[in-house]
PDB file of C-alpha atoms in Angstrom:
ATOM      1  CA  MET A 239     -14.638 -33.185  74.727  1.00 47.00           C
ATOM      2  CA  ASN A 240     -15.277 -29.533  73.853  1.00 49.00           C
ATOM      3  CA  GLY A 241     -13.178 -27.175  75.802  1.00 49.00           C
ATOM      4  CA  VAL A 242     -12.554 -23.473  76.243  1.00 51.00           C
ATOM      5  CA  ASN A 243     -14.617 -21.210  73.318  1.00 55.00           C
ATOM      6  CA  GLY A 244     -16.147 -24.341  72.070  1.00 59.00           C
ATOM      7  CA  LYS A 245     -12.761 -26.060  70.353  1.00 78.00           C
ATOM      8  CA  TYR A 246     -13.183 -29.510  70.354  1.00 84.00           C
ATOM      9  CA  HIS A 247      -9.998 -31.702  72.134  1.00 89.00           C
ATOM     10  CA  GLN A 248      -9.291 -35.288  71.942  1.00 93.00           C
ATOM     11  CA  SER A 249      -9.298 -37.836  74.761  1.00 91.00           C
ATOM     12  CA  LEU A 250      -7.141 -41.243  75.061  1.00 92.00           C
ATOM     13  CA  ASP A 251     -10.556 -42.750  76.636  1.00 92.00           C
ATOM     14  CA  GLY A 252     -11.405 -45.855  74.679  1.00 91.00           C
ATOM     15  CA  LEU A 253      -8.410 -46.577  72.980  1.00 92.00           C
ATOM     16  CA  ALA A 254      -6.196 -49.103  73.219  1.00 92.00           C
ATOM     17  CA  GLU A 255      -3.696 -48.572  75.859  1.00 94.00           C
ATOM     18  CA  ASN A 256      -0.745 -49.563  73.922  1.00 95.00           C
ATOM     19  CA  PRO A 257       0.726 -46.065  72.197  1.00 95.00           C
ATOM     20  CA  LEU A 258       2.056 -48.128  69.227  1.00 95.00           C
ATOM     21  CA  ARG A 259      -1.527 -50.234  68.549  1.00 94.00           C
ATOM     22  CA  ARG A 260      -3.560 -46.894  68.309  1.00 95.00           C
ATOM     23  CA  THR A 261      -1.449 -45.859  65.071  1.00 95.00           C
ATOM     24  CA  TRP A 262      -2.426 -48.969  62.744  1.00 95.00           C
ATOM     25  CA  ARG A 263      -5.170 -50.836  61.878  1.00 94.00           C
ATOM     26  CA  GLY A 264      -5.326 -54.749  60.395  1.00 95.00           C
ATOM     27  CA  ASN A 265      -8.242 -56.695  59.250  1.00 94.00           C
ATOM     28  CA  GLU A 266     -11.540 -57.365  61.022  1.00 93.00           C
ATOM     29  CA  GLN A 267     -10.363 -61.040  61.344  1.00 94.00           C
ATOM     30  CA  GLY A 268      -7.249 -59.329  63.720  1.00 90.00           C
ATOM     31  CA  THR A 269      -4.805 -61.711  61.400  1.00 96.00           C
ATOM     32  CA  ILE A 270      -3.021 -58.542  60.200  1.00 96.00           C
ATOM     33  CA  GLU A 271       0.041 -57.445  62.751  1.00 93.00           C
ATOM     34  CA  LEU A 272       2.103 -54.608  62.690  1.00 95.00           C
ATOM     35  CA  SER A 273       6.285 -55.727  63.695  1.00 93.00           C
ATOM     36  CA  SER A 274       7.798 -53.652  65.912  1.00 94.00           C
ATOM     37  CA  VAL A 275      11.281 -54.444  68.052  1.00 96.00           C
ATOM     38  CA  PRO A 276      12.400 -58.061  67.702  1.00 96.00           C
ATOM     39  CA  LYS A 277      13.124 -59.824  71.021  1.00 96.00           C
ATOM     40  CA  PHE A 278      15.898 -61.466  71.610  1.00 97.00           C
ATOM     41  CA  ASP A 279      16.769 -64.436  74.122  1.00 97.00           C
ATOM     42  CA  ASP A 280      20.950 -64.548  73.062  1.00 98.00           C
ATOM     43  CA  PRO A 281      22.851 -61.076  73.580  1.00 98.00           C
ATOM     44  CA  TYR A 282      25.263 -62.122  71.092  1.00 98.00           C
ATOM     45  CA  GLN A 283      22.283 -61.957  68.447  1.00 98.00           C
ATOM     46  CA  GLU A 284      21.179 -58.658  69.668  1.00 98.00           C
ATOM     47  CA  ARG A 285      24.621 -57.351  69.476  1.00 98.00           C
ATOM     48  CA  GLN A 286      24.074 -58.081  65.479  1.00 98.00           C
ATOM     49  CA  TRP A 287      21.092 -56.567  65.109  1.00 98.00           C
ATOM     50  CA  ILE A 288      21.987 -53.205  66.848  1.00 98.00           C
ATOM     51  CA  LYS A 289      24.816 -53.320  64.690  1.00 98.00           C
ATOM     52  CA  GLU A 290      22.999 -53.207  61.188  1.00 98.00           C
ATOM     53  CA  HIS A 291      20.821 -51.149  62.321  1.00 98.00           C
ATOM     54  CA  MET A 292      23.819 -48.051  63.828  1.00 98.00           C
ATOM     55  CA  ALA A 293      24.950 -48.343  60.523  1.00 98.00           C
ATOM     56  CA  ALA A 294      22.132 -47.782  58.713  1.00 98.00           C
ATOM     57  CA  ALA A 295      21.635 -44.595  60.707  1.00 98.00           C
ATOM     58  CA  PHE A 296      25.190 -43.156  60.122  1.00 98.00           C
ATOM     59  CA  ARG A 297      23.829 -43.760  55.923  1.00 98.00           C
ATOM     60  CA  TYR A 298      21.058 -41.987  56.593  1.00 98.00           C
ATOM     61  CA  TRP A 299      22.992 -39.289  58.284  1.00 98.00           C
ATOM     62  CA  GLY A 300      25.021 -39.395  55.063  1.00 97.00           C
ATOM     63  CA  LYS A 301      21.663 -39.038  52.962  1.00 97.00           C
ATOM     64  CA  CYS A 302      20.593 -36.418  55.051  1.00 97.00           C
ATOM     65  CA  GLY A 303      23.800 -34.032  54.224  1.00 97.00           C
ATOM     66  CA  TYR A 304      24.929 -33.637  58.320  1.00 97.00           C
ATOM     67  CA  GLY A 305      28.428 -34.812  57.682  1.00 95.00           C
ATOM     68  CA  GLU A 306      30.722 -31.981  58.751  1.00 93.00           C
ATOM     69  CA  GLY A 307      34.229 -32.875  58.842  1.00 94.00           C
ATOM     70  CA  VAL A 308      35.118 -35.546  62.111  1.00 95.00           C
ATOM     71  CA  SER A 309      31.653 -34.069  64.098  1.00 95.00           C
ATOM     72  CA  GLY A 310      29.195 -36.359  64.746  1.00 96.00           C
ATOM     73  CA  HIS A 311      28.795 -39.473  66.892  1.00 97.00           C
ATOM     74  CA  ILE A 312      26.085 -42.242  67.758  1.00 98.00           C
ATOM     75  CA  THR A 313      26.696 -44.636  70.824  1.00 98.00           C
ATOM     76  CA  VAL A 314      24.576 -47.827  71.525  1.00 98.00           C
ATOM     77  CA  ARG A 315      24.904 -49.735  74.494  1.00 98.00           C
ATOM     78  CA  ASP A 316      26.330 -53.070  73.741  1.00 98.00           C
ATOM     79  CA  PRO A 317      23.657 -56.162  74.926  1.00 98.00           C
ATOM     80  CA  VAL A 318      27.206 -58.681  76.160  1.00 98.00           C
ATOM     81  CA  LEU A 319      28.934 -55.573  77.783  1.00 98.00           C
ATOM     82  CA  PRO A 320      26.144 -53.609  78.854  1.00 96.00           C
ATOM     83  CA  ASP A 321      29.135 -51.156  80.345  1.00 96.00           C
ATOM     84  CA  HIS A 322      30.512 -50.581  77.043  1.00 97.00           C
ATOM     85  CA  TYR A 323      29.372 -49.214  74.127  1.00 98.00           C
ATOM     86  CA  TRP A 324      29.637 -49.325  70.157  1.00 98.00           C
ATOM     87  CA  MET A 325      30.453 -46.072  68.211  1.00 98.00           C
ATOM     88  CA  ASN A 326      31.965 -44.639  64.830  1.00 98.00           C
ATOM     89  CA  PRO A 327      35.114 -44.667  64.224  1.00 98.00           C
ATOM     90  CA  PHE A 328      36.987 -41.349  63.673  1.00 97.00           C
ATOM     91  CA  ALA A 329      37.378 -39.481  60.255  1.00 96.00           C
ATOM     92  CA  GLU A 330      34.999 -42.150  58.703  1.00 97.00           C
ATOM     93  CA  HIS A 331      32.160 -40.597  56.668  1.00 97.00           C
ATOM     94  CA  PHE A 332      28.898 -41.569  57.615  1.00 97.00           C
ATOM     95  CA  SER A 333      27.838 -42.363  54.119  1.00 97.00           C
ATOM     96  CA  THR A 334      30.532 -44.993  53.951  1.00 97.00           C
ATOM     97  CA  MET A 335      29.777 -46.947  57.788  1.00 98.00           C
ATOM     98  CA  THR A 336      29.440 -50.464  57.501  1.00 98.00           C
ATOM     99  CA  LYS A 337      28.803 -53.138  60.586  1.00 98.00           C
ATOM    100  CA  SER A 338      32.023 -53.939  60.835  1.00 98.00           C
ATOM    101  CA  MET A 339      33.587 -50.505  60.864  1.00 98.00           C
ATOM    102  CA  LEU A 340      31.893 -49.714  64.510  1.00 98.00           C
ATOM    103  CA  VAL A 341      34.364 -49.540  67.412  1.00 98.00           C
ATOM    104  CA  LEU A 342      33.283 -50.830  70.959  1.00 98.00           C
ATOM    105  CA  VAL A 343      34.421 -48.603  73.605  1.00 98.00           C
ATOM    106  CA  GLY A 344      35.215 -49.613  77.091  1.00 96.00           C
ATOM    107  CA  PRO A 345      33.997 -48.260  80.648  1.00 92.00           C
ATOM    108  CA  ASP A 346      37.763 -46.613  80.247  1.00 91.00           C
ATOM    109  CA  GLY A 347      37.108 -44.482  77.314  1.00 92.00           C
ATOM    110  CA  TYR A 348      39.105 -46.804  75.286  1.00 96.00           C
ATOM    111  CA  VAL A 349      38.943 -49.243  72.488  1.00 97.00           C
ATOM    112  CA  SER A 350      38.145 -52.350  73.091  1.00 97.00           C
ATOM    113  CA  PRO A 351      40.107 -55.928  71.043  1.00 97.00           C
ATOM    114  CA  HIS A 352      35.941 -56.681  70.615  1.00 95.00           C
ATOM    115  CA  GLY A 353      35.029 -54.423  67.272  1.00 96.00           C
ATOM    116  CA  ALA A 354      37.197 -52.430  65.024  1.00 98.00           C
ATOM    117  CA  GLN A 355      40.396 -51.326  65.763  1.00 98.00           C
ATOM    118  CA  LEU A 356      39.949 -47.668  64.683  1.00 98.00           C
ATOM    119  CA  PRO A 357      40.388 -44.180  67.155  1.00 98.00           C
ATOM    120  CA  ILE A 358      37.185 -42.635  67.882  1.00 97.00           C
ATOM    121  CA  ASN A 359      35.688 -38.817  68.611  1.00 95.00           C
ATOM    122  CA  SER A 360      37.478 -37.522  72.498  1.00 94.00           C
ATOM    123  CA  SER A 361      34.343 -35.304  71.912  1.00 93.00           C
ATOM    124  CA  GLY A 362      32.381 -38.019  71.281  1.00 92.00           C
ATOM    125  CA  PHE A 363      33.993 -40.025  74.337  1.00 94.00           C
ATOM    126  CA  TYR A 364      33.486 -36.993  76.875  1.00 93.00           C
ATOM    127  CA  ILE A 365      29.566 -36.376  75.606  1.00 94.00           C
ATOM    128  CA  HIS A 366      28.897 -39.836  75.267  1.00 95.00           C
ATOM    129  CA  SER A 367      29.906 -41.692  78.333  1.00 94.00           C
ATOM    130  CA  ALA A 368      28.583 -39.006  80.525  1.00 94.00           C
ATOM    131  CA  ILE A 369      25.409 -39.547  79.308  1.00 96.00           C
ATOM    132  CA  HIS A 370      25.348 -43.588  79.979  1.00 96.00           C
ATOM    133  CA  LYS A 371      26.003 -43.368  82.995  1.00 95.00           C
ATOM    134  CA  ALA A 372      23.813 -40.385  83.541  1.00 95.00           C
ATOM    135  CA  ARG A 373      20.319 -41.921  81.415  1.00 96.00           C
ATOM    136  CA  PRO A 374      20.597 -46.313  82.416  1.00 95.00           C
ATOM    137  CA  ASP A 375      16.820 -45.746  81.097  1.00 96.00           C
ATOM    138  CA  VAL A 376      17.991 -45.447  77.379  1.00 96.00           C
ATOM    139  CA  LYS A 377      20.532 -47.329  75.275  1.00 98.00           C
ATOM    140  CA  ALA A 378      21.369 -44.916  72.510  1.00 98.00           C
ATOM    141  CA  ALA A 379      22.496 -41.315  71.813  1.00 98.00           C
ATOM    142  CA  ALA A 380      22.991 -39.182  68.978  1.00 98.00           C
ATOM    143  CA  HIS A 381      24.894 -35.882  67.801  1.00 97.00           C
ATOM    144  CA  CYS A 382      25.914 -34.283  64.907  1.00 97.00           C
ATOM    145  CA  HIS A 383      26.482 -30.606  63.675  1.00 96.00           C
ATOM    146  CA  SER A 384      23.123 -30.125  61.333  1.00 98.00           C
ATOM    147  CA  ILE A 385      22.799 -27.177  59.434  1.00 97.00           C
ATOM    148  CA  HIS A 386      19.336 -26.282  60.809  1.00 98.00           C
ATOM    149  CA  GLY A 387      19.806 -27.380  64.673  1.00 98.00           C
ATOM    150  CA  LYS A 388      23.265 -25.360  65.035  1.00 97.00           C
ATOM    151  CA  THR A 389      21.479 -22.561  63.627  1.00 98.00           C
ATOM    152  CA  TRP A 390      18.625 -22.373  65.785  1.00 98.00           C
ATOM    153  CA  SER A 391      20.936 -23.254  68.716  1.00 98.00           C
ATOM    154  CA  ALA A 392      22.889 -20.181  68.453  1.00 98.00           C
ATOM    155  CA  PHE A 393      18.949 -18.667  70.167  1.00 97.00           C
ATOM    156  CA  GLY A 394      19.429 -20.892  73.501  1.00 97.00           C
ATOM    157  CA  ARG A 395      15.756 -20.957  73.228  1.00 97.00           C
ATOM    158  CA  PRO A 396      13.473 -24.742  72.869  1.00 98.00           C
ATOM    159  CA  ILE A 397      11.406 -24.838  69.795  1.00 98.00           C
ATOM    160  CA  ASP A 398       7.828 -23.931  70.054  1.00 98.00           C
ATOM    161  CA  ILE A 399       4.998 -26.613  69.326  1.00 98.00           C
ATOM    162  CA  LEU A 400       3.701 -25.139  66.193  1.00 98.00           C
ATOM    163  CA  THR A 401       3.049 -28.747  64.156  1.00 98.00           C
ATOM    164  CA  GLN A 402       1.893 -32.084  65.017  1.00 97.00           C
ATOM    165  CA  ASP A 403       5.616 -33.426  64.367  1.00 98.00           C
ATOM    166  CA  SER A 404       6.928 -30.856  66.592  1.00 98.00           C
ATOM    167  CA  CYS A 405       4.374 -32.760  69.834  1.00 98.00           C
ATOM    168  CA  LEU A 406       7.561 -35.227  69.962  1.00 98.00           C
ATOM    169  CA  PHE A 407       9.365 -33.102  71.859  1.00 98.00           C
ATOM    170  CA  TYR A 408       6.246 -31.543  73.952  1.00 98.00           C
ATOM    171  CA  ASP A 409       7.922 -31.798  78.027  1.00 98.00           C
ATOM    172  CA  ASN A 410      10.651 -33.363  75.844  1.00 98.00           C
ATOM    173  CA  LEU A 411      13.551 -31.356  74.977  1.00 98.00           C
ATOM    174  CA  GLY A 412      16.000 -29.802  77.057  1.00 97.00           C
ATOM    175  CA  VAL A 413      18.405 -26.839  76.299  1.00 97.00           C
ATOM    176  CA  TYR A 414      21.959 -26.373  77.491  1.00 96.00           C
ATOM    177  CA  GLN A 415      22.520 -23.115  77.678  1.00 94.00           C
ATOM    178  CA  ASN A 416      25.921 -22.757  77.768  1.00 92.00           C
ATOM    179  CA  PHE A 417      28.789 -22.823  75.031  1.00 92.00           C
ATOM    180  CA  GLY A 418      31.840 -24.424  77.000  1.00 86.00           C
ATOM    181  CA  GLY A 419      34.302 -24.822  73.895  1.00 87.00           C
ATOM    182  CA  VAL A 420      35.071 -27.991  71.838  1.00 89.00           C
ATOM    183  CA  VAL A 421      33.944 -30.788  74.559  1.00 87.00           C
ATOM    184  CA  LEU A 422      37.513 -32.525  75.859  1.00 81.00           C
ATOM    185  CA  ALA A 423      36.955 -32.876  79.640  1.00 80.00           C
ATOM    186  CA  ASP A 424      34.566 -34.995  81.728  1.00 87.00           C
ATOM    187  CA  GLN A 425      33.129 -31.936  83.175  1.00 90.00           C
ATOM    188  CA  GLU A 426      31.368 -30.288  79.913  1.00 90.00           C
ATOM    189  CA  GLY A 427      30.018 -33.613  79.178  1.00 90.00           C
ATOM    190  CA  LYS A 428      28.396 -33.897  82.606  1.00 92.00           C
ATOM    191  CA  ASN A 429      27.042 -30.748  82.065  1.00 94.00           C
ATOM    192  CA  ILE A 430      25.231 -31.648  78.990  1.00 93.00           C
ATOM    193  CA  ALA A 431      24.360 -35.047  80.530  1.00 94.00           C
ATOM    194  CA  ASP A 432      22.435 -32.630  83.095  1.00 95.00           C
ATOM    195  CA  ALA A 433      21.081 -30.694  80.716  1.00 95.00           C
ATOM    196  CA  LEU A 434      18.609 -33.775  79.675  1.00 95.00           C
ATOM    197  CA  GLY A 435      17.638 -34.364  83.045  1.00 93.00           C
ATOM    198  CA  PRO A 436      16.273 -37.768  83.966  1.00 94.00           C
ATOM    199  CA  LYS A 437      13.268 -37.971  81.559  1.00 95.00           C
ATOM    200  CA  TRP A 438      14.038 -35.825  78.434  1.00 97.00           C
ATOM    201  CA  LYS A 439      15.224 -37.549  75.124  1.00 98.00           C
ATOM    202  CA  ALA A 440      16.459 -34.235  73.177  1.00 98.00           C
ATOM    203  CA  CYS A 441      18.533 -30.952  73.640  1.00 98.00           C
ATOM    204  CA  ILE A 442      19.397 -28.260  72.203  1.00 98.00           C
ATOM    205  CA  LEU A 443      23.267 -27.841  72.685  1.00 97.00           C
ATOM    206  CA  GLN A 444      23.715 -23.552  72.405  1.00 97.00           C
ATOM    207  CA  ASN A 445      26.435 -22.714  70.050  1.00 96.00           C
ATOM    208  CA  HIS A 446      26.932 -26.424  69.273  1.00 96.00           C
ATOM    209  CA  GLY A 447      24.120 -28.215  67.770  1.00 97.00           C
ATOM    210  CA  LEU A 448      21.290 -31.169  68.924  1.00 98.00           C
ATOM    211  CA  LEU A 449      21.542 -33.858  70.491  1.00 98.00           C
ATOM    212  CA  THR A 450      18.578 -37.165  70.969  1.00 98.00           C
ATOM    213  CA  LEU A 451      18.438 -40.368  72.873  1.00 98.00           C
ATOM    214  CA  GLY A 452      16.262 -43.656  72.381  1.00 98.00           C
ATOM    215  CA  ASN A 453      15.541 -46.716  74.034  1.00 98.00           C
ATOM    216  CA  THR A 454      17.004 -47.936  70.479  1.00 98.00           C
ATOM    217  CA  VAL A 455      18.912 -46.177  67.880  1.00 98.00           C
ATOM    218  CA  ASP A 456      16.440 -46.326  65.448  1.00 98.00           C
ATOM    219  CA  GLU A 457      14.474 -44.050  67.906  1.00 98.00           C
ATOM    220  CA  ALA A 458      17.278 -41.586  68.563  1.00 98.00           C
ATOM    221  CA  VAL A 459      18.317 -40.958  64.885  1.00 98.00           C
ATOM    222  CA  PHE A 460      14.998 -40.473  63.757  1.00 98.00           C
ATOM    223  CA  LEU A 461      14.214 -38.028  66.841  1.00 98.00           C
ATOM    224  CA  PHE A 462      17.670 -36.814  65.593  1.00 98.00           C
ATOM    225  CA  GLY A 463      16.231 -35.630  61.838  1.00 98.00           C
ATOM    226  CA  ALA A 464      13.358 -34.686  63.604  1.00 98.00           C
ATOM    227  CA  LEU A 465      14.214 -32.029  65.795  1.00 98.00           C
ATOM    228  CA  ASP A 466      16.721 -30.374  62.786  1.00 98.00           C
ATOM    229  CA  ARG A 467      13.355 -30.615  60.683  1.00 98.00           C
ATOM    230  CA  LEU A 468      11.418 -28.712  63.467  1.00 98.00           C
ATOM    231  CA  CYS A 469      14.421 -26.335  63.727  1.00 98.00           C
ATOM    232  CA  GLN A 470      13.983 -25.152  60.392  1.00 98.00           C
ATOM    233  CA  VAL A 471      10.000 -24.912  60.908  1.00 98.00           C
ATOM    234  CA  GLN A 472      11.082 -22.670  63.584  1.00 98.00           C
ATOM    235  CA  LEU A 473      13.382 -20.547  61.712  1.00 98.00           C
ATOM    236  CA  LEU A 474      11.112 -20.383  58.579  1.00 97.00           C
ATOM    237  CA  ALA A 475       8.043 -19.557  60.820  1.00 97.00           C
ATOM    238  CA  GLU A 476      10.060 -16.862  63.243  1.00 96.00           C
ATOM    239  CA  SER A 477      10.871 -15.200  59.519  1.00 95.00           C
ATOM    240  CA  ALA A 478       7.610 -15.175  58.559  1.00 95.00           C
ATOM    241  CA  GLU A 479       6.740 -14.146  61.985  1.00 94.00           C
ATOM    242  CA  ALA A 480       9.170 -10.343  61.699  1.00 93.00           C
ATOM    243  CA  ASN A 481       6.805  -9.756  58.690  1.00 92.00           C
ATOM    244  CA  GLY A 482       4.013  -9.690  60.544  1.00 93.00           C
ATOM    245  CA  ILE A 483       2.227 -13.615  60.249  1.00 93.00           C
ATOM    246  CA  ARG A 484       1.210 -14.711  63.915  1.00 93.00           C
ATOM    247  CA  LYS A 485       2.310 -18.063  64.770  1.00 94.00           C
ATOM    248  CA  SER A 486       0.128 -20.292  65.831  1.00 95.00           C
ATOM    249  CA  VAL A 487       1.197 -22.513  68.926  1.00 97.00           C
ATOM    250  CA  ILE A 488      -0.894 -25.789  69.949  1.00 97.00           C
ATOM    251  CA  SER A 489      -2.351 -25.801  73.107  1.00 96.00           C
ATOM    252  CA  GLN A 490      -0.978 -27.998  76.032  1.00 96.00           C
ATOM    253  CA  GLU A 491      -3.991 -29.894  76.052  1.00 96.00           C
ATOM    254  CA  ASP A 492      -3.656 -30.677  72.294  1.00 97.00           C
ATOM    255  CA  ALA A 493      -0.431 -31.013  72.760  1.00 97.00           C
ATOM    256  CA  GLU A 494      -0.480 -33.427  75.492  1.00 97.00           C
ATOM    257  CA  PHE A 495      -2.481 -35.797  73.914  1.00 97.00           C
ATOM    258  CA  THR A 496      -0.768 -35.726  70.715  1.00 97.00           C
ATOM    259  CA  ALA A 497       2.398 -36.596  72.842  1.00 98.00           C
ATOM    260  CA  LYS A 498       0.932 -39.289  74.930  1.00 97.00           C
ATOM    261  CA  THR A 499       0.935 -41.336  71.507  1.00 98.00           C
ATOM    262  CA  ILE A 500       3.696 -40.513  69.125  1.00 98.00           C
ATOM    263  CA  GLN A 501       6.660 -40.289  71.539  1.00 98.00           C
ATOM    264  CA  TRP A 502       6.264 -43.631  72.299  1.00 98.00           C
ATOM    265  CA  TRP A 503       9.668 -44.991  72.075  1.00 98.00           C
ATOM    266  CA  GLU A 504       8.064 -47.879  69.731  1.00 97.00           C
ATOM    267  CA  ASN A 505       6.013 -45.420  67.560  1.00 97.00           C
ATOM    268  CA  VAL A 506       9.296 -44.000  67.233  1.00 98.00           C
ATOM    269  CA  TYR A 507      11.146 -46.938  66.341  1.00 98.00           C
ATOM    270  CA  VAL A 508       8.666 -47.850  63.337  1.00 98.00           C
ATOM    271  CA  ASN A 509       8.880 -44.400  62.169  1.00 98.00           C
ATOM    272  CA  PHE A 510      12.626 -44.854  61.046  1.00 98.00           C
ATOM    273  CA  GLN A 511      11.868 -48.027  59.258  1.00 98.00           C
ATOM    274  CA  PRO A 512      10.722 -47.020  55.943  1.00 97.00           C
ATOM    275  CA  GLU A 513      13.945 -44.971  56.134  1.00 97.00           C
ATOM    276  CA  TYR A 514      16.317 -48.773  57.400  1.00 97.00           C
ATOM    277  CA  LYS A 515      14.097 -50.468  54.223  1.00 97.00           C
ATOM    278  CA  LEU A 516      14.889 -47.636  51.850  1.00 97.00           C
ATOM    279  CA  LEU A 517      18.594 -47.978  52.652  1.00 97.00           C
ATOM    280  CA  LEU A 518      19.010 -51.785  52.361  1.00 96.00           C
ATOM    281  CA  GLN A 519      17.187 -51.208  48.646  1.00 96.00           C
ATOM    282  CA  GLU A 520      19.388 -48.027  47.490  1.00 96.00           C
ATOM    283  CA  THR A 521      23.415 -49.888  48.980  1.00 95.00           C
ATOM    284  CA  ASN A 522      21.957 -53.101  48.181  1.00 95.00           C
ATOM    285  CA  GLY A 523      22.657 -54.240  52.012  1.00 95.00           C
ATOM    286  CA  ALA A 524      25.932 -52.803  51.341  1.00 96.00           C
ATOM    287  CA  PHE A 525      26.315 -51.364  55.179  1.00 96.00           C
ATOM    288  CA  LEU A 526      25.141 -55.228  56.153  1.00 96.00           C
ATOM    289  CA  LYS A 527      29.159 -55.915  55.937  1.00 95.00           C
TER     290      LYS A 527
END
């Protein structure tokens, strides 16, 4: 339909109800299908699948250069013991992660006997335990100190909706406008969880970095990488605007239309699958061990 000043705006009328189905086309016979998130009858099989994708997520972070000493953690709720979550071990580089290295953390915050017997990051425990308690609607959380994310975080501002990709975060991004020091207390973890609100899947932590959530670890990690790249876009755009070039922000109507498709959790999961497949080839499946 036409909007203000004759500008054309798209509508969801006539499009598939499932947002994933809007994004791809098969053959006329309908025999081509796109693979999405598998369904499991056995929670132990689902556990293994989660750990494989989680190990790949860390390898992806390693490729992205997100390593910063012992900082950075991803957690995923366990399907066998839902009050437990999987987490990376302390002081191990993202690029070396394997399925067998992952640690299962109990509701008391201590290492469970059911996973690798390795120490975990205390800050990671305080942040992620608070998030998993506050947001039972999501299964995964990801946080690290990526360069562009932590640079933009110094402004304590959300990103502008400047590109199609940034519509992933339209009405889907919080800002924790405080830095209370390295997270070593329950309350700071709760403060960060509160900044995410009841529905957002991403947050900028002022003077700290980025945090993303997902229905799958694939979603959380793709959102993290996308937000870090968009922080880089924002920094470049701000630099250009400081030199007299005006930014053009996407309209609310167009951002909302786009978000209703690309923010769907299965679409974000599918966006990470090219990286997962490439990692399988590059590592010869080493992270599956």
